[in-house]
CSV table of C-alpha atoms and ligand atoms in Angstrom, one decimal:
chain,number,residue,atom,x,y,z
A,1,MET,CA,141.2,49.5,143.3
A,2,GLU,CA,139.3,51.4,145.9
A,3,MET,CA,140.8,54.7,145.0
A,4,ILE,CA,140.0,54.5,141.3
A,5,ILE,CA,136.5,52.9,141.4
A,6,ARG,CA,135.5,55.6,143.9
A,7,SER,CA,137.1,58.5,142.1
A,8,CYS,CA,136.0,57.8,138.5
A,9,ILE,CA,132.2,57.1,138.6
A,10,LYS,CA,129.5,59.6,138.2
A,11,LYS,CA,126.8,57.3,136.7
A,12,ARG,CA,127.4,53.6,137.1
A,13,ALA,CA,130.1,51.1,136.7
A,14,ALA,CA,130.0,47.9,134.6
A,15,VAL,CA,132.1,45.5,136.5
A,16,PHE,CA,133.2,42.5,134.5
A,17,SER,CA,134.4,39.4,136.4
A,18,VAL,CA,136.0,36.1,135.6
A,19,GLY,CA,136.8,35.2,139.2
A,20,ALA,CA,137.5,36.2,142.7
A,21,PHE,CA,139.5,39.4,141.9
A,22,GLY,CA,136.9,40.6,139.4
A,23,ASP,CA,134.3,40.0,142.0
A,24,ARG,CA,136.4,42.1,144.4
A,25,TRP,CA,135.8,45.2,142.2
A,26,TYR,CA,132.1,44.8,142.7
A,27,LYS,CA,132.4,44.3,146.5
A,28,ILE,CA,134.6,47.5,146.7
A,29,ALA,CA,132.0,49.4,144.7
A,30,GLN,CA,129.2,48.3,147.0
A,31,ALA,CA,131.3,49.0,150.1
A,32,ASN,CA,131.8,52.6,148.8
A,33,ASN,CA,128.2,53.2,147.8
A,34,VAL,CA,129.2,53.4,144.1
A,35,PRO,CA,126.5,52.2,141.7
A,36,ALA,CA,127.7,49.2,139.8
A,37,ASP,CA,126.4,46.1,137.9
A,38,HIS,CA,128.2,42.8,137.9
A,39,PHE,CA,128.8,40.9,134.7
A,40,LYS,CA,130.2,37.4,135.3
A,41,SER,CA,131.5,35.0,132.6
A,42,GLU,CA,131.1,31.2,132.7
A,43,PRO,CA,133.8,29.6,134.8
A,44,GLY,CA,137.1,29.5,132.8
A,45,GLU,CA,135.8,31.8,130.1
A,46,PRO,CA,137.0,35.4,129.5
A,47,THR,CA,135.3,38.8,129.5
A,48,THR,CA,134.7,39.3,125.8
A,49,PRO,CA,134.5,42.5,123.7
A,50,GLU,CA,131.0,41.5,122.8
A,51,MET,CA,129.9,41.4,126.5
A,52,VAL,CA,131.4,44.8,127.0
A,53,GLU,CA,129.7,46.2,123.9
A,54,GLN,CA,126.3,44.9,124.9
A,55,ALA,CA,126.6,46.5,128.3
A,56,LEU,CA,127.8,49.9,126.9
A,57,LYS,CA,125.1,50.0,124.3
A,58,THR,CA,122.5,50.5,127.0
A,59,GLY,CA,124.1,53.9,127.8
A,60,LYS,CA,123.9,53.2,131.5
A,61,TYR,CA,127.6,53.1,132.3
A,62,ASP,CA,130.5,55.6,132.5
A,63,VAL,CA,133.1,53.2,133.8
A,64,VAL,CA,134.2,49.6,132.8
A,65,THR,CA,136.4,47.5,135.0
A,66,VAL,CA,138.2,44.5,133.8
A,67,THR,CA,140.8,42.2,135.4
A,68,HIS,CA,143.7,41.7,133.0
A,69,ASN,CA,145.0,38.6,134.7
A,70,GLU,CA,142.5,36.8,136.9
A,71,THR,CA,144.8,35.1,139.5
A,72,SER,CA,142.2,32.7,140.8
A,73,ALA,CA,141.2,31.3,137.3
A,74,GLY,CA,144.7,31.5,135.7
A,75,LEU,CA,143.0,33.5,132.8
A,76,MET,CA,144.1,36.5,130.8
A,77,ASN,CA,141.4,38.7,129.5
A,78,PRO,CA,141.7,40.3,126.0
A,79,VAL,CA,142.1,43.9,127.4
A,80,HIS,CA,143.4,45.3,124.1
A,81,GLU,CA,140.4,44.0,122.1
A,82,ILE,CA,138.0,45.2,124.8
A,83,GLY,CA,139.7,48.6,124.5
A,84,GLN,CA,138.9,48.8,120.8
A,85,ILE,CA,135.2,48.7,121.7
A,86,ILE,CA,135.5,51.1,124.6
A,87,GLN,CA,137.2,53.8,122.4
A,88,ASN,CA,133.9,54.1,120.6
A,89,TYR,CA,132.3,55.4,123.9
A,90,PRO,CA,134.2,58.6,124.7
A,91,ASP,CA,132.4,59.1,128.0
A,92,VAL,CA,133.4,55.7,129.4
A,93,VAL,CA,136.5,55.4,131.6
A,94,TYR,CA,138.3,52.0,131.3
A,95,LEU,CA,139.9,50.7,134.5
A,96,VAL,CA,142.1,47.6,134.4
A,97,ASP,CA,143.5,45.5,137.2
A,98,SER,CA,146.9,44.2,136.1
A,99,VAL,CA,148.1,43.3,139.6
A,100,SER,CA,149.4,39.8,138.7
A,101,SER,CA,150.4,40.6,135.1
A,102,LEU,CA,152.3,43.9,135.0
A,103,GLY,CA,156.0,43.0,134.4
A,104,GLY,CA,155.1,39.5,133.1
A,105,ALA,CA,153.0,40.3,130.0
A,106,LYS,CA,152.9,43.2,127.6
A,107,ILE,CA,150.2,45.7,128.2
A,108,GLU,CA,150.1,48.7,125.8
A,109,VAL,CA,147.9,51.0,127.8
A,110,ASP,CA,147.6,53.7,125.2
A,111,LYS,CA,146.9,51.3,122.3
A,112,ALA,CA,144.4,49.5,124.5
A,113,HIS,CA,142.7,52.8,125.5
A,114,ILE,CA,143.1,52.0,129.2
A,115,ASP,CA,142.5,55.0,131.3
A,116,ILE,CA,143.9,53.6,134.6
A,117,CYS,CA,146.0,50.5,134.7
A,118,LEU,CA,146.7,49.6,138.3
A,119,SER,CA,149.1,47.0,139.6
A,120,SER,CA,150.9,46.0,142.7
A,121,THR,CA,154.6,45.2,143.3
A,122,GLN,CA,154.4,41.7,144.8
A,123,LYS,CA,153.4,39.7,141.8
A,124,SER,CA,155.0,39.8,138.4
A,125,LEU,CA,157.2,42.8,139.2
A,126,GLY,CA,158.8,40.6,141.9
A,127,VAL,CA,159.1,43.2,144.7
A,128,PRO,CA,157.9,42.8,148.3
A,129,PRO,CA,154.2,43.6,148.9
A,130,GLY,CA,153.1,47.0,150.1
A,131,LEU,CA,153.0,49.3,147.1
A,132,ALA,CA,150.5,49.9,144.4
A,133,VAL,CA,151.3,51.5,141.0
A,134,ALA,CA,149.1,52.9,138.3
A,135,SER,CA,149.1,54.8,135.0
A,136,VAL,CA,146.4,57.4,134.8
A,137,SER,CA,145.1,59.1,131.7
A,138,ASP,CA,144.1,62.8,131.4
A,139,LYS,CA,140.5,61.6,130.7
A,140,ALA,CA,140.4,59.7,134.0
A,141,ILE,CA,141.7,62.8,135.8
A,142,LYS,CA,139.1,65.0,134.2
A,143,ARG,CA,136.4,62.6,135.2
A,144,ALA,CA,137.6,62.3,138.8
A,145,GLU,CA,137.8,66.1,139.2
A,146,SER,CA,134.0,66.2,138.6
A,147,VAL,CA,133.3,63.4,141.2
A,148,GLU,CA,132.4,64.5,144.7
A,149,ASN,CA,133.4,62.7,147.9
A,150,ARG,CA,136.4,60.9,146.6
A,151,GLY,CA,137.6,60.2,150.1
A,152,TYR,CA,140.6,61.5,151.9
A,153,TYR,CA,143.6,59.1,151.8
A,154,LEU,CA,142.4,57.6,148.6
A,155,ASP,CA,141.5,60.8,146.7
A,156,LEU,CA,143.0,60.2,143.3
A,157,ILE,CA,143.1,64.0,142.4
A,158,ASN,CA,144.9,64.8,145.6
A,159,VAL,CA,147.5,62.2,144.8
A,160,VAL,CA,147.9,63.1,141.1
A,161,ASN,CA,148.3,66.8,141.9
A,162,ARG,CA,151.0,66.2,144.6
A,163,VAL,CA,152.9,63.9,142.3
A,164,LYS,CA,152.7,66.3,139.4
A,165,LYS,CA,153.7,69.3,141.4
A,166,ASN,CA,156.9,67.9,143.1
A,167,TYR,CA,156.9,64.1,143.1
A,168,GLN,CA,155.5,64.1,146.6
A,169,TYR,CA,152.6,62.4,148.2
A,170,PRO,CA,149.8,63.8,150.4
A,171,SER,CA,150.7,61.3,153.1
A,172,THR,CA,153.9,59.5,154.0
A,173,PRO,CA,154.6,56.8,151.4
A,174,ALA,CA,156.4,53.4,151.9
A,175,THR,CA,159.8,54.8,150.8
A,176,PRO,CA,161.7,51.5,151.3
A,177,HIS,CA,159.4,49.8,148.8
A,178,MET,CA,160.0,52.7,146.3
A,179,TRP,CA,163.8,52.0,146.6
A,180,ALA,CA,163.1,48.3,146.0
A,181,LEU,CA,160.9,49.0,143.0
A,182,ASP,CA,163.5,51.4,141.6
A,183,TYR,CA,166.2,48.7,141.9
A,184,GLN,CA,164.0,46.1,140.4
A,185,LEU,CA,162.9,48.3,137.4
A,186,SER,CA,166.3,49.8,136.7
A,187,LYS,CA,168.6,46.8,137.5
A,188,ILE,CA,166.8,43.5,137.3
A,189,ILE,CA,164.1,44.2,134.7
A,190,ASP,CA,166.0,46.6,132.5
A,191,GLU,CA,169.0,44.3,132.4
A,192,GLU,CA,166.9,41.3,131.5
A,193,GLY,CA,165.1,43.4,128.8
A,194,LEU,CA,161.3,43.7,128.6
A,195,ASP,CA,160.9,41.4,125.6
A,196,ASN,CA,163.1,38.8,127.2
A,197,ARG,CA,161.1,39.0,130.3
A,198,PHE,CA,157.8,38.5,128.6
A,199,ASN,CA,159.2,35.7,126.5
A,200,ARG,CA,160.5,34.0,129.6
A,201,HIS,CA,157.0,34.2,131.2
A,202,GLN,CA,155.6,32.7,128.0
A,203,LYS,CA,158.1,29.9,128.0
A,204,LEU,CA,157.5,29.0,131.6
A,205,ALA,CA,153.7,29.1,131.0
A,206,ASP,CA,154.1,26.7,128.1
A,207,ILE,CA,156.0,24.3,130.3
A,208,VAL,CA,153.4,24.3,133.0
A,209,ARG,CA,150.5,24.1,130.6
A,210,ALA,CA,152.0,21.1,128.9
A,211,TRP,CA,152.7,19.4,132.2
A,212,ALA,CA,149.1,20.2,133.4
A,213,LYS,CA,147.6,18.7,130.3
A,214,GLU,CA,149.7,15.6,130.6
A,215,HIS,CA,148.7,14.8,134.2
A,216,PHE,CA,145.5,16.9,134.8
A,217,ALA,CA,143.6,19.5,132.9
A,218,LEU,CA,143.6,23.3,132.6
A,219,PHE,CA,140.8,25.2,134.4
A,220,ALA,CA,140.8,28.1,131.9
A,221,ASN,CA,139.9,28.0,128.2
A,222,GLU,CA,143.4,27.6,126.8
A,223,THR,CA,143.1,30.4,124.3
A,224,TYR,CA,143.0,32.7,127.3
A,225,ALA,CA,145.4,30.8,129.6
A,226,SER,CA,147.5,33.2,131.8
A,227,ASN,CA,151.2,33.6,131.1
A,228,THR,CA,151.9,34.3,134.8
A,229,VAL,CA,150.0,31.6,136.7
A,230,THR,CA,148.3,28.3,135.7
A,231,THR,CA,145.2,27.0,137.4
A,232,ILE,CA,145.1,23.3,137.1
A,233,LEU,CA,141.9,21.2,137.7
A,234,ASN,CA,142.6,18.5,140.3
A,235,THR,CA,141.1,15.7,138.1
A,236,LYS,CA,142.8,13.0,140.1
A,237,GLY,CA,141.3,14.1,143.4
A,238,LYS,CA,144.7,14.5,145.1
A,239,SER,CA,145.1,16.3,148.4
A,240,VAL,CA,146.5,19.8,147.6
A,241,SER,CA,147.1,20.7,151.2
A,242,GLY,CA,148.9,17.4,151.7
A,243,LEU,CA,151.1,18.1,148.7
A,244,ASN,CA,152.0,21.5,150.2
A,245,ASP,CA,153.0,19.9,153.5
A,246,GLU,CA,155.4,17.6,151.6
A,247,LEU,CA,156.6,20.3,149.3
A,248,GLY,CA,157.3,22.5,152.3
A,249,LYS,CA,159.8,19.9,153.7
A,250,ARG,CA,161.6,20.1,150.4
A,251,GLY,CA,161.7,23.9,150.2
A,252,PHE,CA,158.8,24.5,147.8
A,253,MET,CA,155.2,25.6,147.9
A,254,ILE,CA,152.3,26.1,145.5
A,255,SER,CA,148.9,27.7,145.9
A,256,ASN,CA,145.6,25.8,146.5
A,257,GLY,CA,142.6,26.7,144.4
A,258,TYR,CA,141.2,30.1,145.4
A,259,GLY,CA,137.9,30.3,147.2
A,260,GLU,CA,135.4,27.8,145.9
A,261,LEU,CA,138.2,26.1,143.9
A,262,LYS,CA,140.1,25.0,147.0
A,263,GLU,CA,141.2,21.4,146.6
A,264,LYS,CA,139.2,21.3,143.3
A,265,ALA,CA,142.1,23.0,141.6
A,266,PHE,CA,145.6,24.2,142.4
A,267,ARG,CA,147.8,26.9,141.0
A,268,ILE,CA,151.4,27.1,139.9
A,269,ALA,CA,152.9,30.5,139.6
A,270,HIS,CA,155.4,31.3,136.9
A,271,MET,CA,155.8,35.0,137.4
A,272,GLY,CA,158.4,37.5,138.6
A,273,ASP,CA,161.9,36.3,138.6
A,274,ARG,CA,161.2,32.6,138.4
A,275,ASN,CA,163.5,30.6,136.2
A,276,GLU,CA,163.1,27.4,134.2
A,277,THR,CA,165.4,25.3,136.5
A,278,ASP,CA,163.3,26.3,139.6
A,279,LEU,CA,160.1,25.5,137.8
A,280,ARG,CA,161.3,22.1,136.5
A,281,ASP,CA,162.6,21.2,140.0
A,282,LEU,CA,159.1,22.0,141.4
A,283,LEU,CA,157.3,19.9,138.8
A,284,ALA,CA,159.6,17.0,139.5
A,285,GLU,CA,158.9,17.2,143.2
A,286,ILE,CA,155.2,17.2,142.6
A,287,GLU,CA,155.5,14.2,140.3
A,288,ASP,CA,157.5,12.4,143.0
A,289,ILE,CA,155.2,13.2,145.9
A,290,TRP,CA,152.0,12.4,144.0
A,291,GLY,CA,153.5,9.3,142.2
A,292,LEU,CA,152.9,10.8,138.7
A,293,LYS,CA,156.0,9.4,137.2
A,294,GLN,CA,155.6,6.3,135.1
B,301,PLP,C1,146.8,39.8,144.3
B,301,PLP,C2,145.7,40.5,143.5
B,301,PLP,C3,145.1,41.6,144.0
B,301,PLP,C4,145.3,42.2,145.3
B,301,PLP,O1,145.4,41.3,146.3
B,301,PLP,P1,145.8,41.7,147.8
B,301,PLP,O2,146.4,40.5,148.3
B,301,PLP,O3,144.5,42.1,148.5
B,301,PLP,O4,146.7,42.9,147.7
B,301,PLP,C5,144.1,42.2,143.1
B,301,PLP,N1,143.9,41.7,141.9
B,301,PLP,C6,144.5,40.6,141.4
B,301,PLP,C7,144.2,40.2,140.0
B,301,PLP,C8,145.5,40.0,142.2
B,301,PLP,O5,146.1,38.9,141.7
């Protein structure tokens, strides 16, 4: 995130946020002295193509950042529809954070006109943490070439040139992670099949959403509910940290609400290599601990 927001901006970034990870883009821009404006949606609501169009019409921006899957809110933004607007602005570079969705939901970067789609290995790709991956368009490279002071370790152009030249990196990469990613992509994900993998994520999301609505409520507008993680409003005022203590004794764990949503909400992940049996076992344990069974 730091590499690309720093390398792609000559004028000003329009940073769209629907939660903690969207806000992070803005904090990164500020920390790097990159001019940026912060556009926040109402809690639980997406970044809309209309919001993006309104910002771009001002002519102030040459970069848009959007979080595809906001892991704090359990919300998936309509990145393809937003791309249809951005393509009308040829000078605008479109940066998308797909950290918690790549590998769990279909993202057609070319159709969506996404210039840089970045992700990380530890979420829906199901590989240990420590590696970031990205697709980079020629347009983004051209822009970055004209930006001064891109940094040293995080200079996008230096990395792109070295990779293009001989599949090397300017500094020593985390090679064990690359082997792990290669195995996951060519064995686990290829053998499952991409469409099967996306459908499994959809199915697990449907199960958790139905369960959430039966006992609690969804945090996000359901039209935009995430297929990789569900954020559930703690409408019954239960202790989430207490739940995790009990779940831990049984070999399970969930996530508390992120930041301000701590104890007000909790999150159930259904990403990576999760299967339906695991997920149903987890829900049954929660029902047992919280006395939700009738
Ligand atoms: C996890 C995550 C990140 C990166 O988080 P780190 O733990 O700092 O590596 C960025 N964006 C999203 C949407 C995420 O879910």
